[in-house]
Tab-separated table of C-alpha atoms in Angstrom:
chain	number	residue	atom	x	y	z
A	1	MET	CA	124.627	68.666	-156.693
A	2	THR	CA	124.404	69.890	-153.093
A	3	VAL	CA	121.020	69.370	-151.447
A	4	ARG	CA	119.928	72.373	-149.383
A	5	MET	CA	119.275	71.527	-145.748
A	6	LYS	CA	115.821	72.353	-144.443
A	7	ARG	CA	115.883	75.749	-142.748
A	8	ALA	CA	113.958	76.620	-139.617
A	9	LEU	CA	113.644	80.015	-137.955
A	10	ILE	CA	112.737	80.015	-134.256
A	11	THR	CA	111.591	83.174	-132.528
A	12	GLY	CA	112.120	82.849	-128.791
A	13	ILE	CA	115.036	80.469	-129.295
A	14	THR	CA	116.623	81.568	-125.999
A	15	GLY	CA	113.559	80.445	-124.022
A	16	GLN	CA	112.632	77.059	-122.622
A	17	ASP	CA	110.702	75.799	-125.656
A	18	GLY	CA	113.050	77.419	-128.143
A	19	SER	CA	116.091	75.646	-126.744
A	20	TYR	CA	114.403	72.226	-126.752
A	21	LEU	CA	113.068	72.805	-130.266
A	22	ALA	CA	116.493	73.877	-131.540
A	23	GLU	CA	117.995	70.641	-130.202
A	24	LEU	CA	115.246	68.587	-131.834
A	25	LEU	CA	115.642	70.264	-135.219
A	26	LEU	CA	119.432	69.953	-135.171
A	27	ASP	CA	119.009	66.223	-134.509
A	28	LYS	CA	116.788	66.126	-137.592
A	29	GLN	CA	119.506	67.789	-139.693
A	30	TYR	CA	117.872	71.202	-140.020
A	31	GLU	CA	119.787	74.426	-140.470
A	32	VAL	CA	118.549	76.345	-137.432
A	33	PHE	CA	118.261	80.133	-137.184
A	34	GLY	CA	117.220	81.883	-133.995
A	35	LEU	CA	115.716	85.358	-133.748
A	36	VAL	CA	117.192	87.434	-130.901
A	37	ARG	CA	116.638	91.039	-129.913
A	38	ARG	CA	119.537	93.468	-129.962
A	39	SER	CA	120.459	94.194	-126.356
A	40	SER	CA	123.510	95.025	-124.278
A	41	VAL	CA	123.101	91.787	-122.323
A	42	LYS	CA	122.111	88.630	-124.200
A	43	ARG	CA	120.622	85.744	-122.197
A	44	LEU	CA	121.939	82.699	-124.030
A	45	GLU	CA	122.323	80.207	-121.153
A	46	ARG	CA	119.770	77.726	-122.487
A	47	ILE	CA	121.387	77.522	-125.930
A	48	GLU	CA	125.034	77.917	-124.930
A	49	SER	CA	125.844	74.331	-125.901
A	50	LEU	CA	124.267	74.880	-129.340
A	51	MET	CA	126.045	78.094	-130.319
A	52	ASP	CA	128.423	76.378	-132.758
A	53	ASP	CA	125.518	74.729	-134.575
A	54	ILE	CA	122.886	77.482	-134.863
A	55	LYS	CA	122.850	80.926	-136.429
A	56	LEU	CA	121.448	83.880	-134.499
A	57	VAL	CA	119.838	86.742	-136.401
A	58	GLU	CA	118.752	90.043	-134.899
A	59	GLY	CA	115.126	91.115	-135.036
A	60	ASP	CA	112.223	92.160	-132.847
A	61	LEU	CA	108.547	91.176	-132.859
A	62	THR	CA	107.645	94.852	-132.329
A	63	ASP	CA	109.535	95.971	-135.457
A	64	GLN	CA	108.076	95.030	-138.840
A	65	SER	CA	111.101	96.086	-140.896
A	66	SER	CA	113.468	93.854	-138.933
A	67	LEU	CA	111.170	90.850	-139.410
A	68	ASP	CA	110.852	91.584	-143.125
A	69	GLY	CA	114.641	91.622	-143.371
A	70	VAL	CA	115.123	88.384	-141.448
A	71	ILE	CA	112.530	86.410	-143.435
A	72	ASP	CA	113.890	87.790	-146.721
A	73	ASP	CA	117.494	86.963	-145.803
A	74	VAL	CA	116.991	83.554	-144.185
A	75	GLN	CA	114.291	82.252	-146.559
A	76	PRO	CA	113.163	79.649	-144.001
A	77	ASP	CA	111.156	76.543	-144.808
A	78	GLU	CA	109.584	76.532	-141.332
A	79	VAL	CA	108.988	79.377	-138.884
A	80	TYR	CA	108.182	78.591	-135.245
A	81	ASN	CA	106.858	81.630	-133.389
A	82	LEU	CA	107.630	80.874	-129.738
A	83	ALA	CA	108.535	84.415	-128.667
A	84	ALA	CA	106.156	86.272	-126.353
A	85	GLN	CA	105.840	88.217	-123.141
A	86	SER	CA	104.745	84.965	-121.577
A	87	PHE	CA	104.626	85.557	-117.820
A	88	VAL	CA	100.907	85.832	-117.051
A	89	PRO	CA	101.108	87.902	-113.804
A	90	ALA	CA	103.325	90.497	-115.517
A	91	SER	CA	100.769	90.945	-118.277
A	92	TRP	CA	98.552	93.055	-115.982
A	93	ASN	CA	101.419	95.445	-115.234
A	94	GLN	CA	102.645	95.420	-118.837
A	95	ALA	CA	99.384	95.007	-120.703
A	96	VAL	CA	100.285	97.194	-123.697
A	97	LEU	CA	103.685	95.546	-124.126
A	98	THR	CA	102.075	92.115	-123.839
A	99	GLY	CA	99.525	93.008	-126.504
A	100	ASP	CA	102.226	94.383	-128.793
A	101	VAL	CA	104.635	91.438	-128.523
A	102	THR	CA	102.371	88.473	-127.817
A	103	GLY	CA	99.484	89.626	-130.010
A	104	LEU	CA	100.586	92.005	-132.756
A	105	GLY	CA	103.980	90.305	-132.990
A	106	VAL	CA	102.245	87.326	-134.576
A	107	ILE	CA	100.720	89.332	-137.395
A	108	ARG	CA	104.060	91.013	-138.054
A	109	VAL	CA	105.733	87.633	-138.545
A	110	LEU	CA	102.871	86.458	-140.749
A	111	GLU	CA	103.088	89.638	-142.827
A	112	ALA	CA	106.814	89.137	-143.324
A	113	ILE	CA	106.188	85.555	-144.455
A	114	ARG	CA	103.351	86.599	-146.755
A	115	LYS	CA	105.544	89.198	-148.456
A	116	HIS	CA	108.917	87.468	-148.562
A	117	ARG	CA	108.466	83.682	-148.180
A	118	PRO	CA	104.812	82.667	-148.713
A	119	GLU	CA	105.731	78.999	-149.197
A	120	ALA	CA	107.187	78.784	-145.674
A	121	ARG	CA	105.286	76.876	-143.008
A	122	PHE	CA	104.365	78.821	-139.868
A	123	LEU	CA	103.553	77.581	-136.356
A	124	GLN	CA	102.079	79.805	-133.663
A	125	ALA	CA	102.646	78.726	-130.058
A	126	SER	CA	99.126	79.220	-128.738
A	127	SER	CA	98.263	78.746	-125.066
A	128	SER	CA	95.763	77.067	-122.777
A	129	GLU	CA	95.373	80.497	-121.134
A	130	MET	CA	93.117	81.334	-124.090
A	131	PHE	CA	90.456	79.086	-122.539
A	132	GLY	CA	90.632	80.958	-119.231
A	133	LYS	CA	87.268	80.667	-117.506
A	134	VAL	CA	86.574	77.403	-119.227
A	135	ARG	CA	83.256	76.777	-121.020
A	136	GLU	CA	83.682	73.000	-121.076
A	137	THR	CA	85.951	70.308	-119.670
A	138	PRO	CA	88.192	68.972	-121.034
A	139	GLN	CA	89.165	71.684	-123.511
A	140	THR	CA	89.499	70.782	-127.194
A	141	GLU	CA	90.305	72.635	-130.393
A	142	LYS	CA	86.608	73.637	-130.582
A	143	THR	CA	86.200	74.943	-127.016
A	144	PRO	CA	85.240	78.668	-126.971
A	145	PHE	CA	87.855	81.049	-125.593
A	146	TYR	CA	87.344	83.097	-122.429
A	147	PRO	CA	90.766	84.599	-121.562
A	148	ARG	CA	91.269	85.979	-118.048
A	149	SER	CA	94.464	88.018	-118.437
A	150	PRO	CA	96.012	90.436	-120.941
A	151	TYR	CA	98.349	87.587	-121.868
A	152	GLY	CA	95.436	85.271	-122.602
A	153	VAL	CA	93.693	87.969	-124.657
A	154	ALA	CA	96.869	88.588	-126.681
A	155	LYS	CA	97.242	84.862	-127.307
A	156	VAL	CA	93.668	84.669	-128.584
A	157	PHE	CA	94.479	87.412	-131.095
A	158	GLY	CA	97.634	85.590	-132.188
A	159	HIS	CA	95.751	82.326	-132.578
A	160	ASN	CA	92.854	83.839	-134.525
A	161	ILE	CA	95.059	85.885	-136.830
A	162	THR	CA	96.972	82.697	-137.650
A	163	VAL	CA	93.712	81.043	-138.700
A	164	ASN	CA	92.779	84.196	-140.623
A	165	TYR	CA	96.021	84.273	-142.635
A	166	ARG	CA	95.638	80.576	-143.393
A	167	GLU	CA	92.133	81.135	-144.735
A	168	SER	CA	92.747	84.527	-146.366
A	169	TYR	CA	96.126	83.984	-148.047
A	170	GLY	CA	96.506	80.221	-148.205
A	171	LEU	CA	99.571	80.212	-145.970
A	172	PHE	CA	100.538	77.007	-144.224
A	173	ALA	CA	99.811	78.551	-140.821
A	174	CYS	CA	98.982	76.350	-137.844
A	175	SER	CA	98.817	76.537	-134.057
A	176	ALA	CA	100.022	74.321	-131.236
A	177	MET	CA	97.545	74.964	-128.428
A	178	GLY	CA	99.932	73.974	-125.689
A	179	PHE	CA	98.811	73.421	-122.118
A	180	ASN	CA	101.333	74.132	-119.362
A	181	HIS	CA	104.668	72.513	-120.083
A	182	GLU	CA	107.682	72.767	-117.818
A	183	SER	CA	111.294	71.669	-117.435
A	184	PRO	CA	114.493	72.483	-115.548
A	185	ARG	CA	114.926	75.275	-118.136
A	186	ARG	CA	111.723	77.039	-117.061
A	187	GLY	CA	112.194	80.625	-115.895
A	188	LEU	CA	112.335	81.214	-112.145
A	189	GLU	CA	109.273	83.480	-112.317
A	190	PHE	CA	106.971	80.591	-113.308
A	191	VAL	CA	105.229	78.768	-110.481
A	192	THR	CA	106.663	75.293	-111.096
A	193	ARG	CA	110.266	76.486	-111.219
A	194	LYS	CA	109.664	78.944	-108.384
A	195	VAL	CA	108.588	76.002	-106.239
A	196	THR	CA	111.354	73.574	-107.245
A	197	HIS	CA	114.067	76.223	-106.896
A	198	HIS	CA	112.855	77.245	-103.433
A	199	VAL	CA	112.601	73.606	-102.386
A	200	ALA	CA	116.260	73.166	-103.330
A	201	ARG	CA	117.259	76.304	-101.401
A	202	ILE	CA	115.264	75.237	-98.338
A	203	LYS	CA	116.823	71.752	-98.450
A	204	CYS	CA	120.289	73.324	-98.603
A	205	GLY	CA	119.542	75.655	-95.685
A	206	LEU	CA	119.565	78.792	-97.837
A	207	ALA	CA	115.876	79.687	-97.336
A	208	LYS	CA	113.279	79.102	-94.621
A	209	LYS	CA	109.937	79.705	-96.334
A	210	LEU	CA	108.140	79.891	-99.659
A	211	LEU	CA	105.475	82.523	-100.327
A	212	MET	CA	102.593	81.366	-102.535
A	213	GLY	CA	99.234	82.642	-103.785
A	214	ASN	CA	96.204	80.507	-104.686
A	215	LEU	CA	96.913	76.841	-103.979
A	216	GLU	CA	93.660	75.493	-105.410
A	217	SER	CA	93.994	76.416	-109.111
A	218	LYS	CA	94.596	73.349	-111.272
A	219	ARG	CA	96.669	72.932	-114.407
A	220	ASP	CA	97.442	70.279	-117.004
A	221	TRP	CA	101.254	70.048	-116.735
A	222	GLY	CA	103.585	68.247	-119.137
A	223	PHE	CA	107.256	68.204	-120.150
A	224	ALA	CA	108.458	70.860	-122.611
A	225	GLY	CA	110.623	68.364	-124.497
A	226	ASP	CA	107.516	66.324	-125.342
A	227	TYR	CA	105.634	69.411	-126.481
A	228	VAL	CA	108.206	70.653	-128.991
A	229	GLN	CA	108.050	67.196	-130.569
A	230	GLY	CA	104.319	67.833	-131.010
A	231	MET	CA	105.025	71.224	-132.583
A	232	TRP	CA	107.344	69.647	-135.143
A	233	LEU	CA	104.792	66.947	-135.983
A	234	ILE	CA	102.117	69.615	-136.558
A	235	MET	CA	104.388	71.268	-139.119
A	236	GLN	CA	104.910	67.992	-141.041
A	237	GLN	CA	101.221	67.489	-141.846
A	238	THR	CA	99.880	67.702	-145.395
A	239	VAL	CA	97.260	70.295	-144.420
A	240	ALA	CA	97.763	73.123	-141.917
A	241	ASP	CA	95.623	72.699	-138.802
A	242	ASP	CA	95.460	73.497	-135.079
A	243	PHE	CA	96.091	70.958	-132.321
A	244	VAL	CA	95.739	70.842	-128.549
A	245	LEU	CA	98.847	69.459	-126.858
A	246	ALA	CA	98.071	68.297	-123.319
A	247	THR	CA	98.358	65.361	-120.927
A	248	GLY	CA	94.658	65.226	-120.059
A	249	LYS	CA	95.505	65.119	-116.335
A	250	THR	CA	95.259	68.013	-113.880
A	251	HIS	CA	97.045	68.805	-110.642
A	252	SER	CA	96.606	71.647	-108.178
A	253	ILE	CA	99.307	73.977	-106.900
A	254	ARG	CA	98.884	72.100	-103.626
A	255	ASP	CA	99.752	68.851	-105.462
A	256	LEU	CA	102.798	70.567	-106.951
A	257	LEU	CA	104.007	71.558	-103.480
A	258	GLU	CA	103.448	68.085	-102.069
A	259	VAL	CA	105.380	66.356	-104.860
A	260	ALA	CA	108.236	68.863	-104.891
A	261	PHE	CA	108.832	68.849	-101.124
A	262	ARG	CA	108.399	65.079	-100.951
A	263	ALA	CA	111.276	64.748	-103.429
A	264	VAL	CA	113.608	66.055	-100.692
A	265	ASP	CA	111.780	64.411	-97.776
A	266	LEU	CA	110.257	67.620	-96.407
A	267	ASP	CA	106.700	68.511	-95.323
A	268	TRP	CA	105.554	71.421	-97.475
A	269	GLU	CA	103.107	72.724	-94.861
A	270	LYS	CA	106.016	73.631	-92.563
A	271	TYR	CA	107.533	76.004	-95.128
A	272	VAL	CA	104.766	77.491	-97.286
A	273	GLU	CA	102.991	80.749	-96.418
A	274	ILE	CA	100.147	82.403	-98.339
A	275	ASP	CA	100.825	85.950	-99.562
A	276	PRO	CA	97.617	87.764	-100.683
A	277	LYS	CA	99.697	89.955	-103.005
A	278	LEU	CA	100.368	86.877	-105.144
A	279	ILE	CA	96.681	86.301	-105.919
A	280	ARG	CA	95.867	87.193	-109.541
A	281	PRO	CA	93.225	89.879	-110.277
A	282	ALA	CA	91.316	87.277	-112.312
A	283	GLU	CA	92.220	83.648	-111.723
A	284	VAL	CA	92.087	80.736	-114.140
A	285	ASP	CA	90.831	77.989	-111.852
A	286	PHE	CA	90.957	74.842	-113.950
A	287	LEU	CA	92.585	73.756	-117.201
A	288	CYS	CA	92.536	70.250	-118.654
A	289	GLY	CA	93.287	69.557	-122.302
A	290	ASP	CA	91.975	66.847	-124.592
A	291	ALA	CA	94.746	65.893	-127.037
A	292	THR	CA	92.725	63.214	-128.832
A	293	LYS	CA	93.175	64.931	-132.198
A	294	ALA	CA	96.960	65.117	-131.767
A	295	ARG	CA	97.067	61.491	-130.666
A	296	GLU	CA	95.010	60.264	-133.618
A	297	LYS	CA	96.397	62.479	-136.410
A	298	LEU	CA	99.978	63.076	-135.261
A	299	GLY	CA	100.620	59.949	-133.225
A	300	TRP	CA	101.737	62.265	-130.416
A	301	ARG	CA	101.691	61.225	-126.771
A	302	PRO	CA	103.445	62.880	-123.823
A	303	GLN	CA	106.135	60.598	-122.408
A	304	ILE	CA	106.922	62.147	-119.008
A	305	GLY	CA	104.302	62.328	-116.252
A	306	PHE	CA	103.746	65.018	-113.637
A	307	ALA	CA	105.544	63.436	-110.675
A	308	GLU	CA	108.547	62.477	-112.803
A	309	LEU	CA	108.690	65.993	-114.252
A	310	ILE	CA	108.636	67.759	-110.883
A	311	LYS	CA	111.217	65.375	-109.434
A	312	MET	CA	113.456	66.053	-112.457
A	313	MET	CA	113.152	69.799	-111.845
A	314	VAL	CA	113.863	69.518	-108.106
A	315	GLU	CA	116.953	67.389	-108.748
A	316	ALA	CA	118.242	69.848	-111.359
A	317	ASP	CA	117.718	72.775	-108.992
A	318	LEU	CA	119.406	70.918	-106.129
A	319	GLU	CA	122.430	70.295	-108.334
A	320	ALA	CA	122.494	73.951	-109.420
A	321	VAL	CA	122.116	75.326	-105.884
A	322	GLN	CA	124.757	72.988	-104.470
A	323	GLY	CA	127.062	73.811	-107.371
A	324	ALA	CA	126.647	77.541	-106.794
A	325	GLY	CA	127.480	76.998	-103.123
A	326	LYS	CA	130.707	75.193	-104.022
A	327	ILE	CA	131.691	77.964	-106.443
A	328	PHE	CA	131.021	80.562	-103.741
A	329	SER	CA	133.047	78.591	-101.160
A	330	ASN	CA	135.969	78.199	-103.564
A	331	ALA	CA	135.903	81.910	-104.374
A	332	ALA	CA	135.852	82.796	-100.677
A	333	SER	CA	138.827	80.544	-99.943
A	334	VAL	CA	140.793	82.147	-102.773
A	335	ARG	CA	140.084	85.628	-101.370
A	336	ARG	CA	141.344	84.519	-97.949
C-alpha cells in the first residue's frame, strides 16, 4: 500500500519566504504545490532550482473561483498563505489593491478551505506592521494593533479573519506574526536589500550615492530561513494558535547602513543622502517582538543575528553585481 505524501500548498511561493518554505518542506518529504498568477511574464528566479520538485498551479487571491478550484483539486494537508501586496510604501498608492489582495485574499483562501478541504491546516503570514504605533514594548501576541499604513490595516483584517474562522468553523487556522525578516532573496524595493544592493554597486564603482528616508526608525530584523522554520512548527501543533516570531533585538536604519557599508570597508556617511520624498506619510517608529511563546511552546529560536544577516546580503549582492559585470564584459567583447 502506497502512503500518500503530505501535501502543502504555498501561496506566494515565488517570493522570499515562499522559496525558503518550499525548500524546507521538500527536505521534509512533502509534496509541494505553489500558487502562481497567470501572467505573460512569470518571475520564478527564487524557485528555479526547485522547478523539477514542485508543482505550480494557477490561481489568484482576488478570484474566489480559482481558489476554490485549486483547493478542490490539490486537496492539501497544509496551506501557507504567504502571498500579499507586501511593500508598505506602495500600499498608499495602491490602497484598494492592497486591501483586496492582502486583506480579502485571506478570507477567500479560508472560504475555499472551508468548502473544499475543511480538515486542512491553514497558516496566515501576519506582520509586525499590524502593531504600527505600538501600545507596548516589546510586542506580544496580546499587544493591541494600531496599523499605520494600508498594508498594516489589511494585515490586521487577514489576521482577525483567521482567528474568526478558527472560532466560527473549527478550522485549524493559525497565524505567524512575523517581525521583519530578510535574506539575499529579498526584493530590491525593501530597505535592507536596497541598502545592500547599493553598497555592492558603490563598492564596484557603479554608483556614487544612496538616497534614503527616515534613518531613525527601528526594526526587529531576522533571517527569513529561520522564520519559515517557525511557520512550519506552528502548523505541527496539536491546537491552532498564533505566535510572534521575532529576535527581540532592534536596530535603526542608521545601524543598517553602518553594518552594510562596514562590510565593504566604506564610511556610509560619505555616500548616503536624505530624500524627503522617501519619508512615509505615517511612520512606524519602533518595532520589537517578544517571541517567548514561540520559544517555550515551539522550541523556536532564530539562529542568525543582525550583523551576520546583513553581511550575508552584502556578500551575495557583491557576487551578483560582479557577476553581472563579467557577463556584460563578455557580451561586449563578443560584439566587438
